[in-house]
XYZ file of C-alpha atoms in Angstrom:
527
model
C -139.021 -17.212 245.682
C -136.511 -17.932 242.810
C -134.101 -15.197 243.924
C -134.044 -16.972 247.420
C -133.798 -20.480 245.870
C -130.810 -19.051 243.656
C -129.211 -17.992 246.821
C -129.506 -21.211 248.906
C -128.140 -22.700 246.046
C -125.210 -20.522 245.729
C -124.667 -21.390 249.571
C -124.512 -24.830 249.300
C -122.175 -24.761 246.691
C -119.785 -22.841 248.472
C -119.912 -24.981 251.801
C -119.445 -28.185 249.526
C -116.587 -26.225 247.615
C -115.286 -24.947 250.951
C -115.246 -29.118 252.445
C -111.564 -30.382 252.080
C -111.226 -34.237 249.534
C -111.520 -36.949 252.011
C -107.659 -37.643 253.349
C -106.229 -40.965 252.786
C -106.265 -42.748 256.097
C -102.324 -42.966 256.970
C -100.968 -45.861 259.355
C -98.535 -43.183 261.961
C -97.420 -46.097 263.955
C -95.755 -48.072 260.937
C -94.413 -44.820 260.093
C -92.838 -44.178 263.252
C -91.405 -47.609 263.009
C -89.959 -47.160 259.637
C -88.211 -44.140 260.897
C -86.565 -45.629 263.622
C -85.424 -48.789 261.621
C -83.745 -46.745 258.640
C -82.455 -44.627 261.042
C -80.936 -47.496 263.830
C -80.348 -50.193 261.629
C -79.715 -48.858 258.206
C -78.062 -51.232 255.329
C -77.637 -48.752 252.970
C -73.896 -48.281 252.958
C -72.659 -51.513 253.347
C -75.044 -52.547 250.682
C -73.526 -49.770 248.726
C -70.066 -51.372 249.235
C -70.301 -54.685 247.677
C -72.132 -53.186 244.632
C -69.822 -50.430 244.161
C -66.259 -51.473 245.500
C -66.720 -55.148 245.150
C -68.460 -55.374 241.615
C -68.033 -52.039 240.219
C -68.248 -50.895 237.678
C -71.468 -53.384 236.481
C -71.735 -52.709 232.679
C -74.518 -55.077 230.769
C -74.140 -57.843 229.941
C -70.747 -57.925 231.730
C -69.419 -60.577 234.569
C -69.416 -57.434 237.211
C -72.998 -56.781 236.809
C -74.034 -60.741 237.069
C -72.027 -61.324 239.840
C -73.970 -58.080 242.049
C -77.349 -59.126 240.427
C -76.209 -62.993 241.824
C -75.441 -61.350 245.203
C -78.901 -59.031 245.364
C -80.354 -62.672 245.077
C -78.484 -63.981 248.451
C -78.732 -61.000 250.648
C -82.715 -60.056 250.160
C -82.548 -64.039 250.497
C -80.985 -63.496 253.554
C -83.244 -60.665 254.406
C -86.054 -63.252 254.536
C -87.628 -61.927 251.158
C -89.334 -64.591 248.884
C -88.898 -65.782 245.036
C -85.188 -63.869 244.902
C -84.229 -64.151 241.454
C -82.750 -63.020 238.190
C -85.127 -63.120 235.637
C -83.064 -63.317 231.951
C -84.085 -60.974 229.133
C -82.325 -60.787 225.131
C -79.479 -57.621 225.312
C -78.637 -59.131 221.698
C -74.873 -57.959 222.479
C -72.086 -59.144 223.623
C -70.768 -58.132 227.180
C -67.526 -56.181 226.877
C -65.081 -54.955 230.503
C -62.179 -53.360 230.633
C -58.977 -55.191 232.319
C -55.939 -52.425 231.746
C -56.054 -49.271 230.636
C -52.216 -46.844 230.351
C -51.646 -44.105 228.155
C -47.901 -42.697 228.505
C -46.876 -39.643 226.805
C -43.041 -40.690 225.568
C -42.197 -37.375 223.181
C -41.138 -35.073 223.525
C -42.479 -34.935 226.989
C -42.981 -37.976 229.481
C -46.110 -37.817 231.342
C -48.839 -40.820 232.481
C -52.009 -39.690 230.649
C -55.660 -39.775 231.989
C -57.696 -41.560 230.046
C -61.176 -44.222 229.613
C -61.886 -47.009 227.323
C -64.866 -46.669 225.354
C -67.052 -49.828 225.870
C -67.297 -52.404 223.159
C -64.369 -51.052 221.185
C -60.884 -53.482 221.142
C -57.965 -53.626 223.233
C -54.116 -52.699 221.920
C -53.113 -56.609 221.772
C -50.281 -55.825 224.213
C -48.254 -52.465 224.513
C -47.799 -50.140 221.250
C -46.186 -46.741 220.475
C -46.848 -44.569 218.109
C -47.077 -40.666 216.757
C -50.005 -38.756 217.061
C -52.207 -37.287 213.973
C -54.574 -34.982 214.784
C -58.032 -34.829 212.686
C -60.796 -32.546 212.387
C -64.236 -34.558 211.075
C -65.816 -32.008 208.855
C -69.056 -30.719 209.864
C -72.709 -31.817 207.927
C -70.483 -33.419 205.382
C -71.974 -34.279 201.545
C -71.337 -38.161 200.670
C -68.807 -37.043 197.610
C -67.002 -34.572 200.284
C -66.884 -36.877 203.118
C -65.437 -39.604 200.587
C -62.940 -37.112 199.602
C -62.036 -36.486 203.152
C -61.395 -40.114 203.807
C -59.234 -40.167 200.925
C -57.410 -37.271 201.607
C -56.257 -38.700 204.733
C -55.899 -42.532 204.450
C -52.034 -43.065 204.525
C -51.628 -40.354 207.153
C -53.515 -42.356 209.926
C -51.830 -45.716 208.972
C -50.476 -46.575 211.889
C -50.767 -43.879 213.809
C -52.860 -42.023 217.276
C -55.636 -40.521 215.596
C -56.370 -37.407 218.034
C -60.236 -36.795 216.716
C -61.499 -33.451 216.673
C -60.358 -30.150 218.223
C -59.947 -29.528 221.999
C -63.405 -28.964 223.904
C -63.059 -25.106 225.662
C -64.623 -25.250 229.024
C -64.827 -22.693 230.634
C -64.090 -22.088 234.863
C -67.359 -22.119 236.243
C -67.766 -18.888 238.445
C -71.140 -19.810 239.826
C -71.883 -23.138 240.158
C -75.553 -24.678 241.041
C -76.653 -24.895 243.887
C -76.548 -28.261 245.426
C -79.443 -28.329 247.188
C -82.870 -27.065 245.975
C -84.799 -24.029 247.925
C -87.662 -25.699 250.329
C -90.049 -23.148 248.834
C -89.364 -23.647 245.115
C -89.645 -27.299 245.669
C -93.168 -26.287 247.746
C -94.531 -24.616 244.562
C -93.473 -27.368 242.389
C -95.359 -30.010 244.078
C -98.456 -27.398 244.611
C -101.960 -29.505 244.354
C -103.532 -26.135 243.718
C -101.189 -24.670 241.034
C -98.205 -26.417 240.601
C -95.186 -24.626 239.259
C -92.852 -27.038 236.951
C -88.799 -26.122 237.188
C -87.768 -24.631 234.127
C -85.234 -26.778 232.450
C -84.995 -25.457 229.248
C -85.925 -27.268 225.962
C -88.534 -26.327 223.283
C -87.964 -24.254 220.015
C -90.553 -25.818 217.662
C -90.120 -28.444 214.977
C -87.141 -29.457 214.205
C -85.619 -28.511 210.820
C -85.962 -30.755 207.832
C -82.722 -32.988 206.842
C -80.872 -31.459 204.056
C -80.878 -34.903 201.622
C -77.747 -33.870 200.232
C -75.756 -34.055 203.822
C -74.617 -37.283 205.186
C -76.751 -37.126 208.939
C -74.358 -37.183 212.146
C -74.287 -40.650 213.044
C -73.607 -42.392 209.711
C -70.390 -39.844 209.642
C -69.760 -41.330 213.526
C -69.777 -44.960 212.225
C -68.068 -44.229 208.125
C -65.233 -42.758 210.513
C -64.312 -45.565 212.729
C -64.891 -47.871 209.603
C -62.195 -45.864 207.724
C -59.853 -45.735 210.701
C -60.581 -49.419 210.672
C -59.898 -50.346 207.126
C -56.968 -47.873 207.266
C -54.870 -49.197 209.850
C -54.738 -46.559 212.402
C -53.408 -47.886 215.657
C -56.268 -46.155 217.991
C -58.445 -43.553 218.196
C -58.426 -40.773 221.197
C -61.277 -38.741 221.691
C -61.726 -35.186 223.981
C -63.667 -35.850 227.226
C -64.256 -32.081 227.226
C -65.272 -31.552 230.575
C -63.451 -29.682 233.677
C -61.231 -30.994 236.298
C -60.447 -34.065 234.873
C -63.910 -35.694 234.471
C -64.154 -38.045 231.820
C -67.815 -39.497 230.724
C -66.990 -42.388 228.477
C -70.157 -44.688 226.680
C -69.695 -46.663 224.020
C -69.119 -47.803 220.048
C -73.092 -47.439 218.863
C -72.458 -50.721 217.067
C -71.512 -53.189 219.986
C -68.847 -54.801 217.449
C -65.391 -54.507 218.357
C -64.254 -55.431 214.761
C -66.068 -51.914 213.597
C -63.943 -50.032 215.547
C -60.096 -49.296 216.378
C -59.127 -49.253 220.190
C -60.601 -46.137 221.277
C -60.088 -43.898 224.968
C -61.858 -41.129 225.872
C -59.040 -38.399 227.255
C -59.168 -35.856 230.094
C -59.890 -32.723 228.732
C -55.972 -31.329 230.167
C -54.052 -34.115 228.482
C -56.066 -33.789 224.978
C -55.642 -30.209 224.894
C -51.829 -30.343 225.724
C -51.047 -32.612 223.197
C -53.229 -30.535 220.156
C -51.280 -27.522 221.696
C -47.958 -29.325 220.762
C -49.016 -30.783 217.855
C -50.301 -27.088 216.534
C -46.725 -26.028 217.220
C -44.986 -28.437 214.712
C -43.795 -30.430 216.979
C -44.772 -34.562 216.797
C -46.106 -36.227 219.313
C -45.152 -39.904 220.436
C -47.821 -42.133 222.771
C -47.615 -45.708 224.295
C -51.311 -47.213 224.893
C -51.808 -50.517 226.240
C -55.698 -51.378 226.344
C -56.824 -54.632 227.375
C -60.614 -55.364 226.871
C -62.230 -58.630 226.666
C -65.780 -59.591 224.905
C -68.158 -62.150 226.728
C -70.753 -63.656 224.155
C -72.660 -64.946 227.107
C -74.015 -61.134 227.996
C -76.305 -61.134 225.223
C -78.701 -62.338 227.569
C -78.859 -59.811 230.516
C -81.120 -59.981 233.765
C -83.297 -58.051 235.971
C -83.007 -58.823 239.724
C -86.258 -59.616 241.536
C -87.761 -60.495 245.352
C -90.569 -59.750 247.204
C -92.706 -59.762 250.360
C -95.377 -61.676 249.541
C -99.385 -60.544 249.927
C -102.089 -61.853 252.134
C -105.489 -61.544 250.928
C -104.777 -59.225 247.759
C -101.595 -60.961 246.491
C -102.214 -61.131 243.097
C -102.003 -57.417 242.668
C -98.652 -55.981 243.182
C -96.828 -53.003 244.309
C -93.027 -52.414 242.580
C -90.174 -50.735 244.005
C -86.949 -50.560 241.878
C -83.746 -49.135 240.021
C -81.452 -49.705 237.627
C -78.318 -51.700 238.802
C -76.178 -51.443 235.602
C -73.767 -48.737 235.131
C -71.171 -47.385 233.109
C -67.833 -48.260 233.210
C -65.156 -45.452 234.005
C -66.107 -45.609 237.672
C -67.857 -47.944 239.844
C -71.315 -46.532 239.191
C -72.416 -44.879 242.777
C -74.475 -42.300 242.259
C -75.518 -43.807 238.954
C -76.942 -45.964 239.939
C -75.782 -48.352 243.240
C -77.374 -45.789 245.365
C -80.083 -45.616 244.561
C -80.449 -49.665 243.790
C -79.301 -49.963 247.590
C -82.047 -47.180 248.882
C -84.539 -49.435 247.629
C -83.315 -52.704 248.690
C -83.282 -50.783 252.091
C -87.069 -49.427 251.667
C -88.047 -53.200 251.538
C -85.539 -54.415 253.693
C -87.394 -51.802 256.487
C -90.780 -53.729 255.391
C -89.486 -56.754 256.162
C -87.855 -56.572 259.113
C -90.814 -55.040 260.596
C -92.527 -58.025 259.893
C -95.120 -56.102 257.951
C -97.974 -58.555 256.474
C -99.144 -56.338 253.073
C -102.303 -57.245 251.443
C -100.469 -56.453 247.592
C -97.239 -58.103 246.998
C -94.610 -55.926 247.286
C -91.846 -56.186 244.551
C -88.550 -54.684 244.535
C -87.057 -54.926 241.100
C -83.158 -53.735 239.664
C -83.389 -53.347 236.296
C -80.303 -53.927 233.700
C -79.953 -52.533 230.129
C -80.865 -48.687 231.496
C -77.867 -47.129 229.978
C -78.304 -48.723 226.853
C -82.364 -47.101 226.303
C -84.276 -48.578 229.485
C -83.941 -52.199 227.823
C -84.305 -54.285 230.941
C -87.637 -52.596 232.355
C -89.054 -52.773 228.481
C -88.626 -55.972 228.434
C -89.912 -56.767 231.929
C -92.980 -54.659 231.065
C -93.603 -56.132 228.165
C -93.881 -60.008 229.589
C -95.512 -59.151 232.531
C -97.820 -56.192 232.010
C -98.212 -55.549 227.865
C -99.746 -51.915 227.153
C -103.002 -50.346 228.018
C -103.490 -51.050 223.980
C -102.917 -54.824 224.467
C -102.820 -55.204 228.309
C -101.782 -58.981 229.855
C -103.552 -59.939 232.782
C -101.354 -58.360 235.672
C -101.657 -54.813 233.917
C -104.939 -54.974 235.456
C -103.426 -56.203 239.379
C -100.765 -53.683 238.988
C -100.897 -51.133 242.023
C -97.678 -48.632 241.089
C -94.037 -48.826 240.678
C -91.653 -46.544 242.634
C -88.078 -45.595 240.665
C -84.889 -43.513 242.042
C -82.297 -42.595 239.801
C -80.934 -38.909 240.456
C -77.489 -39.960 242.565
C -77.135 -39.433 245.942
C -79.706 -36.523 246.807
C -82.980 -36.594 249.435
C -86.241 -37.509 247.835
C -88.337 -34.126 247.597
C -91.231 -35.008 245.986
C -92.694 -37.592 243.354
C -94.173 -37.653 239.767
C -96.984 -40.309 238.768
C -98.515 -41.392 235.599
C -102.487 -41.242 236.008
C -105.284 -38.538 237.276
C -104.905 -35.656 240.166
C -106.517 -38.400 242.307
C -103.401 -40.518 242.318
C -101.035 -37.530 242.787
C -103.428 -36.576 245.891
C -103.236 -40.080 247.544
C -99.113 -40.164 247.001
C -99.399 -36.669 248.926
C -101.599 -37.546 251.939
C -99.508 -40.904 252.813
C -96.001 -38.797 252.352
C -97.509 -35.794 254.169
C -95.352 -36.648 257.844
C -92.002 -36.630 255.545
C -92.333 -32.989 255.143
C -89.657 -32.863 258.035
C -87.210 -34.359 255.888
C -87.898 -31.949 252.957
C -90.315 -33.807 251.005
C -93.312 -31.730 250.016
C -95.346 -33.959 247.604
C -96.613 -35.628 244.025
C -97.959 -34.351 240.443
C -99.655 -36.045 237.916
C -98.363 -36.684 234.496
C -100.058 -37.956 231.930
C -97.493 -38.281 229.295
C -96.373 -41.401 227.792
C -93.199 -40.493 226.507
C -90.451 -43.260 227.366
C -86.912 -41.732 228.561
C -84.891 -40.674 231.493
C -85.363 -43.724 233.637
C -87.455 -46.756 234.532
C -90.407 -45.659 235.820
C -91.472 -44.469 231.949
C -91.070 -47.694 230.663
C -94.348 -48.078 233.081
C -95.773 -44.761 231.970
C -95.655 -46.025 228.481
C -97.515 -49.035 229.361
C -100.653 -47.128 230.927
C -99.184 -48.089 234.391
C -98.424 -45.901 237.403
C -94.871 -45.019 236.847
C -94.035 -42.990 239.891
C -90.866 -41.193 239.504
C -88.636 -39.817 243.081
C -87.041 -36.185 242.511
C -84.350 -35.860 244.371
C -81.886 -32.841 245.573
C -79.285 -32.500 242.646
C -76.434 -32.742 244.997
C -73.357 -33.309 242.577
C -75.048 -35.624 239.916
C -75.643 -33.505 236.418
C -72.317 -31.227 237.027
C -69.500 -34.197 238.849
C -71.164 -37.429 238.526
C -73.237 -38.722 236.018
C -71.293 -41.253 234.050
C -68.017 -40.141 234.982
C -64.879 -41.501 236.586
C -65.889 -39.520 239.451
C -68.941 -41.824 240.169
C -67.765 -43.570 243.567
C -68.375 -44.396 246.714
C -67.197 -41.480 248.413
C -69.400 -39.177 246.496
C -72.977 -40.388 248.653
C -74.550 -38.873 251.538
C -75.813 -41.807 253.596
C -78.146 -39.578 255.370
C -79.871 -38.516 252.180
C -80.283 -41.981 251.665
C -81.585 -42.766 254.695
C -84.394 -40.386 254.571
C -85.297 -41.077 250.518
C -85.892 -44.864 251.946
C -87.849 -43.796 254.744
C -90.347 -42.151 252.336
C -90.339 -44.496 249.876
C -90.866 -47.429 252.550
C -93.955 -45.622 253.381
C -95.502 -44.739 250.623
C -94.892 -48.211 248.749
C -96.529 -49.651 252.237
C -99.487 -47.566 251.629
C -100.467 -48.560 248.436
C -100.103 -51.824 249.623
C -102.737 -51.985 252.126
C -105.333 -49.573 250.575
C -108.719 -51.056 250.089
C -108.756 -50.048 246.437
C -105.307 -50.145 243.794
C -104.329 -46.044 242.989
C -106.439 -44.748 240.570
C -105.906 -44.857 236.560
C -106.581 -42.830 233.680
C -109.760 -45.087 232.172
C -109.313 -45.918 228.621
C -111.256 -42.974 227.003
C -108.570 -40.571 228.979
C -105.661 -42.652 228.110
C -103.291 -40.396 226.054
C -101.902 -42.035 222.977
C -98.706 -43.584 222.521
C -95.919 -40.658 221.225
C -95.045 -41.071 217.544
């Protein structure tokens, strides 16, 4: 009698084991509508227009940026979408553009140089010419050799082109990556069963302990443009070291022009030509002319909101968003316009089909990314506080969707919480398959970086994260002058906002918000 009871037992574990999770219950005929409104009456380029050839590039805390955050406001206005506004947070810095930007080789060859300013450094106060010195920074420097050093070369940069460093070797790429990832490899990553992560390197263990006695790499960065500084050198060019011309130029770490000399960022091709020439004996002789102008008034930056209000659950929300600040050598397409004008489009589909959501939906373009995800701190942080110290929405809050990989397909997504959240994401994106998107994981870290949707993570809140195809973004894109308009594939777009429309639509009318880690699971904040 026990064997047999054993057995039965046995069998009704198996049949229960062998019963597929209840599927999320997915609307098909607001899916089918979203489909054939991205795909009839899609925005997405001439949204991308204005915010990349009309206020390009959109630096914080610069007049560019406020002016597309000002027009966000009027067209989702326009849209029909409610409470449209900028919402001001403290950037503590000053805005800084660029307004004119030459470099002109004079001797002893004449050429027009390719070149970028380096944010928040100073302009040339008009046109100036002057030979080139070429220095070489020494490496994990002591105080008393790096003081030495300084001294050593004080009257030869008065006055002078200070060429920093030696000529970055890159090497002609043979193989490039792929553009687009393998359907089956993106499959396997977004497994439920046994999910198999990309390998992108990293690791290695701890990292070494400082040597006291060596002056660490960033205090050399900012002792260096304070010598050049109090030494009078007339600007300071530095290698972009990348091929074909790219140049990726951010910014003086101190956000104080009077700490730095005017500074450009130079195509690898021009740098290396003139170290060639100067390595031969013969000087070199430049004309710069940099104008860039300060704006106190961009120490307070904004985040761009509007939303479709709720019906009968409107005090919990659902938040769909990007980062609309860029860098400034191009006009910030791929990084990130694109993606800011996918999402606009995601809720611009919502409304137009005259959805009625029980959760507020909430699109939201963030400022202050490229400077350490400022602008989505700071929104989290009045709005939401942390799972440690949680305000009173962190409780309503139902998920926020981010894009931020250029102009690639969305192939799957990432979300902070249990399987059970990653499992819901996957049922109500299951009919995008079509387009190449296979699915979600669960993370459950709370480590802030890469993009917006951590700042959530961090919080205890359902950061979801879009992956996208990698298109040209980490090898032609990503904060370079190469970061335009022409570089996006509209129909990539199309079909990341069709997905996203959905999904963000979902949570919205579920009975119950996606579910969280509960406190005794939550992982604690990263050191």
């Amino acid at each position: 009698m026990k064997q047999r009871l054993t057995f039965v037992s046995l069998i009704a574990v198996m049949t229960a084991a062998s019963v597929p999770a209840a599927q999320e219950r997915v609307d098909k005929d607001i899916q089918w509508k979203i489909r054939r409104e991205a795909t009839d009456n899609s925005q997405i380029m001439p949204t991308l227009h204005v915010l990349t050839d009309v206020h390009g590039p959109r630096l914080t805390g610069s007049p560019s940026l406020k002016a597309a955050q000002e027009w966000v406001v009027q067209e989702t206005t326009r849209w029909g979408l409610r409470n449209a506004k900028l919402e001001p947070w403290n950037f503590g810095h000053p805005g800084w553009a660029n307004e004119r930007l030459s470099v002109h080789a004079i001797a002893p060859f004449k050429d027009a140089l390719v070149a970028e300013a380096l944010a928040w450094t100073p302009g040339t106060n008009g046109a100036i010419t002057a030979q080139v010195v070429q220095l070489v920074i020494p490496s994990a420097p002591t105080k008393d050799a790096l003081a030495k050093f300084f001294d050593d070369h004080r009257a030869r940069v008065k006055g002078k082109f200070v060429l920093v460093g030696q000529p970055g070797v890159v090497p002609v790429t043979i193989l490039p990556a792929p553009k687009r990832r393998d359907d089956n490899d993106v499959r396997a990553q977004y497994d439920p069963v046994s999910p198999q992560q990309p390998n992108f390197g990293g690791g290695g263990g701890p990292a070494a302990r400082p040597d006291p006695n060596v002056v660490p790499a960033g205090q050399v960065a900012e002792q260096f443009d304070q010598f050049l500084v109090a030494a009078g050198a007339a600007g300071r060019i530095n290698d972009a070291g990348r091929e074909h011309g790219q140049i990726r130029a951010f910014n003086n770490r101190t956000f104080d022009v009077a700490k730095a000399v005017p500074t450009v960022v130079m195509r690898n091709e021009d740098f290396g030509r003139i170290a060639r020439v100067l390595a031969g004996g013969t000087p070199v002789e430049l004309e710069m002319h940099v104008v860039n102008r300060t704006y106190p008034e961009g120490a307070t930056s904004y985040n761009v909101v509007a939303e479709i209000p709720g019906t009968d659950k409107a005090q919990e929300v659902v938040m769909l968003g990007g980062h609309i600040d860029s860098w400034h050598a191009a006009t910030g397409a791929t990084d990130n316009a694109i993606g800011c004008a996918t999402m606009m489009e995601a809720i611009r589909i919502l409304q137009a089909l005259g959805v009625k959501p029980r959760r507020t939906i909430r699109l939201a373009l963030w400022s202050g990314e490229e400077q350490g995800l400022l602008g989505s701190q700071a929104y989290v942080k009045e709005h939401f506080g942390m799972a440690e110290n949680p305000k009173p929405g962190h409780a309503n809050f139902a998920g926020y969707f981010n894009i931020d990989s250029g102009t690639g397909r969305a192939r799957g997504m990432s979300v902070f919480g249990p399987t059970e959240a990653a499992a819901i994401l996957r049922d109500a994106t299951r009919p995008f398959a079509d387009n190449g998107f296979f699915g979600a994981n669960a993370t459950q870290s709370r480590r802030r970086g890469g993009s917006d949707h951590t700042s959530f993570n961090e919080a205890g809140l359902p950061g979801i994260g879009v992956q996208q195809d990698p298109i040209e973004y980490g090898s032609h894109t990503w904060h370079t002058n190469l970061d335009t308009y022409e570089r996006i594939i509209e129909q990539d777009a199309q079909q990341s906002a069709m997905v996203i429309a959905a999904a963000v639509y979902h949570l919205a009318m579920r009975d119950q918000l996606l579910p969280r880690l509960p406190k005794d699971r939550m992982p604690p904040l990263p050191k």
